[in-house]
Amino acid sequence: HHFPVDRRSLAAFIRTSVLGARRAVESEITAHGADVLHFHQPIGAFGVLTSTLGRRLPSLYTFHSPAPLEYRSRTGMSGLHRGGLVGRAGAALLWTLERASLKRASRIQVLSDFSARLLWDLYGISGERIVKIVGGADVERFHPGGSREAQRQALGLPSDRPLLFTLRNLEPRMGLDTLIRAMATVRERFPRVLLLIGGSGSLRPLLETLTISLSLSEHVRFLGFVPERDLPAYYGAADAFVLPTRELEGFGLVTVEALACGTPVLGTPVGATPEILEPLDRSLLFADVGPTAIADGIGRFLERSEQDPAVVRDLRRACVAYAERQYGWSRSVDALEDMLGTLTEKNVTATGAVRCVACEAATPLRWFRHRGEDYRACPACGTSVAAKLPTAAGLRHFYEVEYPARFVRPEVPASRLDLFGELIARLGPPRSRRRLLDVGCGPGHFVASAAAAGWRAVGLELAAEMCAAARTTAACDVVQSDSVLLPFDTASMDAVTFINVLDHLVDPYGALAEAHRVLAPDGLLVIRVPNGAFHRRATQFFSMLGRRGWLGKFGAYPVFHVFGFTARGLRRLVERSGFHVLSLRNSPLSAEGPSAADSRAPGLPRWFRGAGETVAATLHAVTASRCLAAPSIELYARRLGDEEVPPS
């Protein structure tokens, strides 16, 4: 996604970058969902990580180079890179933004030990949040492409001259002015030497002037921007690639690309360059960043090439093998995919804690076990979540194969229909042509009840067979789709219902965001879910009874699905999705969705059901509606207008 930014000032650039990135990513998450976020620069990352949707997802921040130091290194190179007090203020602002982004990221990827040291020196970040995944070259594309003579001929380069190549942004920290000064010394020993400088940047006029002033026009050639397709040929045509970086070389992708093409790299001992070159050949490093050291290093290499070409040929082969073994693209990508997959599975936050989907608290969750499955409960709101979330393929198989076979029923008990009627009645009488969407409509009984009450009801289901069954039951429109991709126009519905559905979804926040989108302002939201607080207590009680507690009349309880929402957690989730909660109440004792039958809690004695409902109602009244102790809870909410501020 691309978005416009205002480059008239640094403040305007940062503001528009933050807001643009936030809007673009939230739009993408809303439209298609996301499992993990991956950032490469601090300004856009800050916009996303401070957004409502972005901060709830795990994230990886790839730290290439510190933004404030990069900014200061380009002082005077553009209108955005100012010197003096304004420049110091700009660097301080970038430091603040980058620090905030790094603190919020779940994990931070560095490409080198040098970058890890910078994180500690600048931001005090170290330890398990940092993961080192080195950069890589596509060795299928960057590899020796035939003889150097043939590649030079294809590029129109002389075949009888020592050829050096560098590829850099023409900016101060790259050290190109130092390299050009060094070439004046190298020319004295090797009169036919030729340096090719690829790349563009603000320093080109100054570098060209320097070249002319040193009478190096026949020895230094500026190529300008080099297309990606031509890079392997330029690497392969050169006797050596030169990396004269003055500061902040966080990795050096050009280094491993050149090595993969069989071209030795001569580099300054700056940043991560020693980490790459020392294991291959210590002599490839210059003594320091000055022109004398660079000239000495280039001279020694060219002299060795003339005196012992077999050794240099062996070095070229060693460069290829080293790059393929240590810096192959597949190795880097596999490590990155493993890291992103780990973040998705664990949903870790910047502090190593788990961020609660319901209330967003970032605290270490408490583990408990129920029927052989692990769950984690949020200490702040009590909402629980399955430790291992189902995969998309697993969910689709369940809803398309197992669910229809178990729950398509020609009839539904009268008590269940009474429950549906009560839920619909609390919505109030429908006005003319009011539309209701039932998400996860199952066999269609609730849709049928809503239609009978006067609503223009529409059902939504994931599996085709269930859609067909619901159409037969309700004689209404039933659409096959996912809850986070509702195929309806914005503001096209007057009510959206989730009856024993929200706790089965992997992304309940995404589903509510879609419900918010399709609801008209002041549209109504109805949710019924098992009461996570009740079932957590029941789990503790039955665990004390041992195996007997799971047998007989109580075999269907407690109930846990993907999520176990408490009243507090459900309220918080709904409120941050853009709704005003009108009421939260106990719901009549009944079976809970796909894991139970469509009937009033089968097998439970009548006295038990009556006693439970009486106790729940009493607690609800005594605590002024603050305590909901029934096995299920109902929530009714109103969609806020786009400009409406939620009531405190």
XYZ file of C-alpha atoms in Angstrom, residues 491 519-523 639-641:
9
model
C -24.234 0.614 7.316
C -24.269 -1.726 11.185
C -25.944 1.615 10.676
C -25.355 4.284 13.356
C -27.392 3.358 16.447
C -27.656 -0.199 15.107
C -23.200 1.115 17.522
C -21.699 4.538 18.108
C -21.634 7.088 15.310
